[in-house]
Tab-separated table of C-alpha atoms and ligand atoms in Angstrom:
chain	number	residue	atom	x	y	z
A	141	MET	CA	36.734	3.699	-10.285
A	142	GLY	CA	35.789	2.583	-13.783
A	143	GLY	CA	34.201	-0.555	-15.235
A	144	GLN	CA	31.128	-2.600	-14.473
A	145	LYS	CA	29.988	-2.354	-10.877
A	146	ARG	CA	27.361	-3.880	-8.658
A	147	ILE	CA	25.869	-1.525	-6.097
A	148	GLY	CA	23.307	-2.039	-3.342
A	149	ILE	CA	20.642	0.340	-2.110
A	150	LEU	CA	18.642	0.199	1.106
A	151	THR	CA	16.126	2.353	2.951
A	152	SER	CA	16.463	2.533	6.733
A	153	GLY	CA	14.531	4.113	9.615
A	154	GLY	CA	10.946	5.384	9.446
A	155	ASP	CA	9.479	5.468	5.943
A	156	CYS	CA	8.344	8.673	4.280
A	157	ALA	CA	7.126	9.935	0.931
A	158	GLY	CA	9.995	10.333	-1.527
A	159	LEU	CA	11.946	7.141	-0.826
A	160	ASN	CA	10.669	5.413	-3.962
A	161	PRO	CA	11.610	8.371	-6.184
A	162	VAL	CA	15.152	8.149	-4.732
A	163	ILE	CA	15.325	4.434	-5.586
A	164	ARG	CA	14.078	5.254	-9.087
A	165	ALA	CA	16.686	7.983	-9.583
A	166	VAL	CA	19.549	5.766	-8.377
A	167	VAL	CA	18.538	2.937	-10.704
A	168	HIS	CA	18.155	5.288	-13.691
A	169	ARG	CA	21.543	6.911	-13.141
A	170	ALA	CA	23.451	3.721	-12.335
A	171	ILE	CA	22.092	1.817	-15.335
A	172	SER	CA	21.679	4.494	-18.002
A	173	ALA	CA	24.912	6.398	-17.301
A	174	TYR	CA	27.223	3.633	-16.088
A	175	ASP	CA	25.608	0.282	-17.014
A	176	TRP	CA	25.991	-0.993	-13.445
A	177	GLU	CA	23.873	-3.589	-11.640
A	178	VAL	CA	21.658	-2.350	-8.809
A	179	LEU	CA	20.507	-4.652	-6.020
A	180	GLY	CA	17.692	-3.465	-3.767
A	181	ILE	CA	18.262	-4.712	-0.211
A	182	CYS	CA	15.009	-5.512	1.580
A	183	ARG	CA	13.975	-4.357	5.069
A	184	ALA	CA	17.069	-2.217	5.684
A	185	THR	CA	20.041	-4.092	7.175
A	186	ASN	CA	17.725	-7.002	8.028
A	187	GLY	CA	17.959	-8.031	4.349
A	188	LEU	CA	21.737	-8.348	4.661
A	189	MET	CA	21.336	-10.412	7.829
A	190	ALA	CA	18.987	-12.899	6.141
A	191	ARG	CA	20.311	-16.065	4.464
A	192	PRO	CA	19.956	-16.185	1.576
A	193	VAL	CA	20.470	-12.428	1.581
A	194	ASP	CA	17.111	-10.748	0.911
A	195	VAL	CA	17.568	-8.659	-2.221
A	196	MET	CA	15.909	-7.866	-5.527
A	197	MET	CA	17.605	-6.970	-8.781
A	198	LEU	CA	16.344	-3.553	-9.878
A	199	ASP	CA	16.072	-2.362	-13.462
A	200	ILE	CA	14.641	0.701	-15.178
A	201	PRO	CA	11.199	-0.641	-16.275
A	202	GLN	CA	10.628	-1.973	-12.751
A	203	VAL	CA	11.251	1.368	-11.036
A	204	ASP	CA	9.708	3.696	-13.595
A	205	SER	CA	6.315	3.841	-11.895
A	206	LEU	CA	7.826	4.630	-8.465
A	207	LEU	CA	7.771	8.405	-8.851
A	208	THR	CA	4.304	8.834	-7.389
A	209	ILE	CA	4.245	5.967	-4.912
A	210	GLY	CA	4.637	6.601	-1.178
A	211	GLY	CA	6.614	4.437	1.266
A	212	THR	CA	9.489	2.257	0.101
A	213	VAL	CA	9.197	-0.814	-2.116
A	214	LEU	CA	12.308	-2.161	-0.385
A	215	GLY	CA	10.709	-2.105	3.066
A	216	THR	CA	12.425	-0.609	6.100
A	217	THR	CA	12.683	-0.724	9.873
A	218	ASN	CA	13.385	1.796	12.610
A	219	LYS	CA	14.140	-0.976	15.098
A	220	GLY	CA	16.787	-3.640	15.198
A	221	ASN	CA	20.058	-1.764	15.689
A	222	PRO	CA	22.495	-4.530	14.560
A	223	PHE	CA	24.833	-3.725	17.435
A	224	ALA	CA	22.031	-4.228	19.975
A	225	PHE	CA	19.671	-6.535	18.143
A	226	PRO	CA	16.663	-8.054	19.960
A	227	MET	CA	17.379	-11.777	20.365
A	228	PRO	CA	14.713	-14.520	20.846
A	229	ASP	CA	15.655	-14.868	24.540
A	230	GLY	CA	14.874	-11.195	25.164
A	231	THR	CA	18.504	-10.051	25.361
A	232	LEU	CA	20.240	-7.706	22.921
A	233	GLY	CA	23.002	-9.187	20.757
A	234	ASP	CA	25.592	-7.882	18.279
A	235	ARG	CA	24.663	-9.164	14.790
A	236	SER	CA	26.828	-6.714	12.884
A	237	SER	CA	29.188	-9.399	11.522
A	238	GLU	CA	26.292	-11.199	9.773
A	239	ILE	CA	25.222	-7.954	8.108
A	240	ILE	CA	28.761	-7.126	7.064
A	241	GLU	CA	29.117	-10.627	5.611
A	242	GLY	CA	25.849	-10.119	3.678
A	243	TYR	CA	27.381	-7.158	1.833
A	244	HIS	CA	30.432	-9.229	0.847
A	245	LEU	CA	28.316	-12.269	-0.151
A	246	LEU	CA	26.618	-10.007	-2.699
A	247	ASN	CA	30.003	-8.879	-4.086
A	248	LEU	CA	28.948	-5.263	-3.808
A	249	ASP	CA	31.311	-2.502	-4.899
A	250	ALA	CA	29.369	0.088	-2.910
A	251	ILE	CA	26.127	0.645	-1.046
A	252	ILE	CA	23.755	3.622	-0.915
A	253	GLY	CA	21.955	4.012	2.409
A	254	ILE	CA	18.924	6.284	2.609
A	255	GLY	CA	18.248	7.274	6.213
A	256	GLY	CA	18.199	9.820	8.998
A	257	ASP	CA	20.867	10.466	11.622
A	258	GLY	CA	20.322	7.223	13.563
A	259	SER	CA	20.469	5.024	10.457
A	260	MET	CA	23.467	6.897	9.095
A	261	ALA	CA	25.399	6.398	12.337
A	262	ILE	CA	24.699	2.645	12.234
A	263	LEU	CA	25.529	2.271	8.527
A	264	ARG	CA	28.732	4.226	8.979
A	265	GLN	CA	29.827	2.003	11.866
A	266	LEU	CA	29.079	-1.090	9.739
A	267	SER	CA	30.984	0.355	6.778
A	268	HIS	CA	34.067	1.102	8.876
A	269	GLN	CA	33.987	-2.258	10.614
A	270	GLY	CA	33.290	-4.222	7.441
A	271	GLY	CA	35.179	-2.374	4.734
A	272	TRP	CA	32.054	-1.211	2.896
A	273	ASN	CA	32.015	1.665	0.424
A	274	LEU	CA	29.095	3.723	1.728
A	275	VAL	CA	27.295	6.776	0.329
A	276	GLY	CA	24.367	8.311	2.238
A	277	ILE	CA	21.175	10.094	1.193
A	278	PRO	CA	19.284	12.055	3.883
A	279	LYS	CA	15.641	11.345	4.566
A	280	THR	CA	13.513	12.278	7.536
A	281	ILE	CA	10.178	14.036	7.798
A	282	ASP	CA	11.636	15.679	10.932
A	283	ASN	CA	14.264	17.496	8.772
A	284	ASP	CA	16.668	17.450	11.689
A	285	LEU	CA	19.809	16.064	10.014
A	286	GLY	CA	22.742	18.471	10.123
A	287	LEU	CA	24.273	20.285	7.147
A	288	THR	CA	21.348	19.798	4.773
A	289	GLU	CA	18.526	22.240	4.206
A	290	ARG	CA	16.345	19.467	2.802
A	291	SER	CA	15.755	15.849	3.694
A	292	ILE	CA	13.509	13.534	1.705
A	293	GLY	CA	9.972	13.371	3.128
A	294	PHE	CA	9.894	16.704	4.949
A	295	ASP	CA	8.166	18.693	2.227
A	296	THR	CA	5.398	16.133	1.753
A	297	ALA	CA	4.846	16.026	5.522
A	298	VAL	CA	4.576	19.825	5.654
A	299	ASN	CA	2.079	19.753	2.772
A	300	ILE	CA	-0.063	17.209	4.603
A	301	ALA	CA	0.056	19.118	7.906
A	302	THR	CA	-0.787	22.368	6.096
A	303	GLU	CA	-3.753	20.761	4.390
A	304	ALA	CA	-4.941	19.486	7.772
A	305	LEU	CA	-4.835	23.052	9.143
A	306	ASP	CA	-6.718	24.312	6.075
A	307	ARG	CA	-9.446	21.787	6.765
A	308	LEU	CA	-9.556	22.422	10.510
A	309	HIS	CA	-9.949	26.154	9.892
A	310	PHE	CA	-13.527	25.819	8.653
A	311	THR	CA	-14.771	23.450	11.309
A	312	ALA	CA	-13.059	25.552	14.031
A	313	ALA	CA	-14.808	28.687	12.771
A	314	SER	CA	-18.183	26.968	12.397
A	315	HIS	CA	-18.194	25.764	16.017
A	316	SER	CA	-16.195	28.582	17.654
A	317	ARG	CA	-13.678	26.045	18.890
A	318	VAL	CA	-10.002	25.879	19.654
A	319	MET	CA	-8.602	23.181	17.376
A	320	ILE	CA	-5.251	21.626	18.284
A	321	LEU	CA	-3.262	19.791	15.628
A	322	GLU	CA	-0.464	17.550	16.950
A	323	VAL	CA	2.206	16.918	14.327
A	324	MET	CA	5.334	14.742	14.275
A	325	GLY	CA	8.897	15.810	14.987
A	326	ARG	CA	10.760	13.672	17.480
A	327	ASP	CA	13.173	16.360	18.637
A	328	ALA	CA	12.627	19.349	16.389
A	329	GLY	CA	9.700	21.596	15.524
A	330	HIS	CA	10.396	22.011	11.791
A	331	ILE	CA	7.084	20.506	10.604
A	332	ALA	CA	5.086	22.484	13.184
A	333	ILE	CA	6.615	25.887	12.406
A	334	SER	CA	6.512	25.442	8.622
A	335	ALA	CA	2.981	24.061	8.443
A	336	GLY	CA	1.844	26.477	11.140
A	337	ILE	CA	2.892	29.530	9.128
A	338	ALA	CA	1.727	28.077	5.804
A	339	GLY	CA	-1.600	26.925	7.276
A	340	GLY	CA	-2.414	30.140	9.142
A	341	ALA	CA	-2.153	28.804	12.707
A	342	ASP	CA	-2.737	31.286	15.527
A	343	VAL	CA	-0.476	29.461	17.968
A	344	ILE	CA	2.591	27.330	17.136
A	345	LEU	CA	4.294	25.345	19.868
A	346	ILE	CA	7.713	23.796	19.215
A	347	PRO	CA	10.161	22.066	21.570
A	348	GLU	CA	12.772	24.766	20.957
A	349	ILE	CA	10.650	27.512	22.620
A	350	SER	CA	9.058	27.207	26.058
A	351	TYR	CA	5.450	28.241	26.495
A	352	SER	CA	2.854	29.013	29.127
A	353	ILE	CA	-0.829	28.112	29.021
A	354	GLU	CA	-1.525	31.682	30.200
A	355	LYS	CA	0.016	33.148	27.019
A	356	ILE	CA	-1.982	30.784	24.820
A	357	CYS	CA	-5.198	31.711	26.635
A	358	GLU	CA	-4.332	35.405	26.219
A	359	LYS	CA	-4.109	34.819	22.469
A	360	ILE	CA	-7.498	33.094	22.433
A	361	HIS	CA	-9.078	35.975	24.374
A	362	GLU	CA	-7.386	38.554	22.131
A	363	ARG	CA	-8.931	36.886	19.089
A	364	GLN	CA	-12.332	36.671	20.788
A	365	ALA	CA	-12.164	40.397	21.558
A	366	ARG	CA	-11.775	40.973	17.811
A	367	GLY	CA	-14.782	38.774	17.079
A	368	GLN	CA	-12.700	35.761	16.050
A	369	ASN	CA	-14.235	33.054	18.158
A	370	TYR	CA	-11.970	30.228	17.105
A	371	CYS	CA	-8.296	29.436	17.234
A	372	LEU	CA	-5.939	27.069	15.402
A	373	ILE	CA	-3.044	25.644	17.400
A	374	VAL	CA	-0.312	23.422	15.972
A	375	VAL	CA	1.950	21.589	18.389
A	376	ALA	CA	4.987	19.390	17.734
A	377	GLU	CA	4.743	15.999	19.417
A	378	ALA	CA	7.993	16.555	21.345
A	379	VAL	CA	6.690	19.644	23.164
A	380	ARG	CA	6.706	19.024	26.905
A	381	THR	CA	4.197	19.847	29.617
A	382	GLU	CA	4.359	23.297	31.188
A	383	SER	CA	6.557	21.872	33.934
A	384	GLY	CA	8.918	20.275	31.413
A	385	GLU	CA	7.785	16.628	31.440
A	386	PRO	CA	7.900	14.793	28.088
A	387	ILE	CA	4.649	13.035	27.155
A	388	THR	CA	5.636	9.677	25.753
A	389	LYS	CA	3.661	6.599	24.795
A	390	ALA	CA	6.370	3.981	25.000
A	391	GLU	CA	10.045	3.388	24.710
A	392	CYS	CA	11.274	0.719	22.308
A	393	GLN	CA	14.957	-0.208	22.099
A	394	GLY	CA	16.077	3.135	23.424
A	395	GLN	CA	13.779	5.036	21.077
A	396	VAL	CA	11.095	7.175	22.665
A	397	ARG	CA	7.669	7.436	21.017
A	398	PHE	CA	5.928	10.716	21.679
A	399	GLY	CA	2.194	11.325	21.698
A	400	GLY	CA	-0.367	13.021	23.889
A	401	ILE	CA	0.761	16.642	24.168
A	402	GLY	CA	-2.285	17.709	22.122
A	403	HIS	CA	-4.716	16.228	24.634
A	404	TYR	CA	-2.728	17.604	27.574
A	405	LEU	CA	-2.953	21.108	26.083
A	406	ALA	CA	-6.644	20.728	25.226
A	407	ASP	CA	-7.548	20.140	28.889
A	408	ARG	CA	-5.344	22.964	30.213
A	409	ILE	CA	-6.526	25.446	27.582
A	410	ALA	CA	-10.195	24.579	28.167
A	411	GLU	CA	-9.673	25.189	31.908
A	412	GLY	CA	-7.711	28.394	31.374
A	413	SER	CA	-9.778	30.002	28.626
A	414	GLY	CA	-13.245	28.525	28.939
A	415	ALA	CA	-13.091	27.679	25.229
A	416	GLU	CA	-14.217	24.377	23.782
A	417	THR	CA	-11.192	22.401	22.553
A	418	ARG	CA	-10.734	19.478	20.151
A	419	VAL	CA	-7.611	17.571	19.188
A	420	THR	CA	-6.403	16.020	15.924
A	421	VAL	CA	-3.314	13.821	16.094
A	422	LEU	CA	-2.039	13.641	12.522
A	423	GLY	CA	0.370	10.755	13.135
A	424	HIS	CA	1.609	8.566	10.301
A	425	VAL	CA	-0.635	10.284	7.747
A	426	GLN	CA	2.330	12.688	7.514
A	427	ARG	CA	4.579	9.905	6.302
A	428	GLY	CA	2.272	8.524	3.627
A	429	GLY	CA	0.768	9.569	0.358
A	430	ILE	CA	2.035	10.821	-2.943
A	431	PRO	CA	5.464	12.491	-2.733
A	432	SER	CA	5.288	16.253	-3.322
A	433	PRO	CA	6.960	17.687	-6.452
A	434	LEU	CA	9.734	19.161	-4.259
A	435	ASP	CA	10.430	15.804	-2.620
A	436	ARG	CA	10.527	14.161	-6.065
A	437	LEU	CA	12.909	16.824	-7.319
A	438	THR	CA	15.184	16.486	-4.298
A	439	ALA	CA	15.046	12.699	-4.652
A	440	ALA	CA	16.140	12.951	-8.281
A	441	ALA	CA	19.032	15.306	-7.487
A	442	PHE	CA	20.197	13.258	-4.475
A	443	GLY	CA	19.909	9.935	-6.338
A	444	VAL	CA	21.965	11.108	-9.325
A	445	ALA	CA	24.603	12.746	-7.093
A	446	ALA	CA	24.947	9.651	-4.876
A	447	VAL	CA	25.625	7.394	-7.877
A	448	ASP	CA	28.128	9.909	-9.240
A	449	LEU	CA	29.976	9.892	-5.892
A	450	ILE	CA	30.421	6.127	-6.240
A	451	ALA	CA	31.724	6.613	-9.796
A	452	GLU	CA	34.256	9.111	-8.413
A	453	GLY	CA	35.255	6.732	-5.613
A	454	LYS	CA	34.156	9.207	-2.912
A	455	PHE	CA	32.840	7.265	0.061
A	456	ASP	CA	31.787	7.854	3.654
A	457	GLN	CA	29.999	10.900	2.209
A	458	ILE	CA	26.376	11.988	2.308
A	459	VAL	CA	24.693	14.160	-0.302
A	460	THR	CA	23.153	17.345	1.085
A	461	TRP	CA	21.209	20.360	-0.163
A	462	GLN	CA	23.012	23.633	0.514
A	463	ASN	CA	22.514	27.025	-1.143
A	464	ARG	CA	20.482	25.703	-4.082
A	465	GLN	CA	22.832	22.856	-4.921
A	466	VAL	CA	23.689	19.299	-3.995
A	467	VAL	CA	27.036	19.017	-2.253
A	468	SER	CA	28.539	16.051	-0.471
A	469	VAL	CA	29.936	16.191	3.063
A	470	PRO	CA	31.455	13.521	5.312
A	471	ILE	CA	28.676	11.489	6.959
A	472	ALA	CA	30.400	12.025	10.327
A	473	GLU	CA	29.984	15.803	9.992
A	474	ALA	CA	26.300	15.603	9.028
A	475	ILE	CA	25.351	13.349	11.929
A	476	ALA	CA	27.411	15.345	14.420
A	477	GLN	CA	25.302	18.432	13.789
A	478	TYR	CA	21.717	18.264	14.761
A	479	SER	CA	19.323	20.725	13.122
A	480	THR	CA	16.573	22.190	15.288
A	481	VAL	CA	14.451	25.288	14.731
A	482	ASP	CA	16.546	28.386	15.417
A	483	PRO	CA	14.619	30.479	17.983
A	484	ASP	CA	16.223	33.585	16.416
A	485	GLY	CA	15.889	32.368	12.833
A	486	THR	CA	13.772	33.569	9.920
A	487	LEU	CA	10.781	31.290	10.454
A	488	VAL	CA	10.410	32.214	14.128
A	489	LYS	CA	10.788	35.902	13.258
A	490	THR	CA	8.218	35.494	10.483
A	491	ALA	CA	5.752	33.811	12.809
A	492	ARG	CA	6.185	36.538	15.429
A	493	GLY	CA	5.934	39.162	12.702
A	494	LEU	CA	2.548	37.787	11.709
A	495	GLY	CA	1.310	37.963	15.292
A	496	ILE	CA	1.379	34.183	15.710
A	497	CYS	CA	1.742	33.216	19.367
A	498	LEU	CA	4.713	30.912	20.008
A	499	GLY	CA	3.634	30.364	23.575
A	500	SER	CA	6.047	32.753	25.227
B	1499	LIG	O1	11.588	10.167	12.840
B	1499	LIG	C1	10.454	10.134	12.056
B	1499	LIG	C2	9.212	9.921	12.878
B	1499	LIG	O2	8.101	9.946	12.018
B	1499	LIG	C3	9.040	10.903	14.029
B	1499	LIG	O3	8.526	12.135	13.595
B	1499	LIG	C4	8.114	10.127	14.921
B	1499	LIG	O4	8.262	10.521	16.269
B	1499	LIG	C5	8.566	8.705	14.740
B	1499	LIG	O5	9.228	8.646	13.498
B	1499	LIG	C6	7.457	7.688	14.770
B	1499	LIG	O6	8.018	6.411	14.715
B	1499	LIG	P1	7.165	5.088	14.543
B	1499	LIG	O7	6.942	4.876	13.069
B	1499	LIG	O8	8.019	4.032	15.157
B	1499	LIG	O9	5.862	5.275	15.266
């Protein structure tokens, strides 16, 4: 596909650090290499639903400062599935045709969607229904999208969780306490296991491995016997109670919000070990802040590759990181495979090798 083109870009799902560097990379590549027009679509697919369509023309000077800025200048949403959109009367309606029309009103040749598995599934359905040319870029602090070793936002989140453990270490030691850090990860324990190893946790609990309070208390007592009167525990928010109940705060449009496992564990561990416990729920701090160098680097590589896919006329593809390079795969294949922590994989073996208790 040669000649002048007009492409759109949107960010969808929960925000994270690294989205703005992706936008910057896409604009740089599209304009400096191909002399295309780039339209930033605001608030994910909501911008395409709005009339007039809610967009901003993006150019190089405008995006140059985005490298170090967290969040997304385009705005985003992790609610409002267009196929089950919340209507004013409280029902859910299908507004996909308005969104599809928005793409065509803009005369777009292609659209780049930056999102996780949920967003990618929705964008793909819209693209098939509406004849869009779609290219995807993976982002999710949870790092649970299939077929890619990296997703935008994960590295920054791990850095933040690791720094939190570094800080908790000193206060835990000063007060001889058990400190529990609850981190995000809706279905997978990637942040917990990575930050736990990097931050020197004594116990790491992830949804992929079941645990018992007894084993955790044994670890605390083992440390005490060695004169180490404190303990650092990191737990992924999706870890369940000992009897297998999820601890959720609310459910919104079919999406569960986790939260509370840290406090549940604190009470059980205090009872079982006699130790004083405190809880830190890191929450959205993990999604904010300055993107890490690795997230910026991945953003640059993904942004350039996504624009090049459009130039080659390769659509319905998502860029991924595999074996030190960017390769594209069909979006359908990436969203069909869900990446969780492998209980027999390197990180779990490493944690066990270091004597870290995984609860079992
Ligand atoms: O999927 C990313 C994520 O940050 C999860 O780790 C977390 O459970 C969820 O989003 C939080 O969503 P919200 O921003 O709606 O609270």
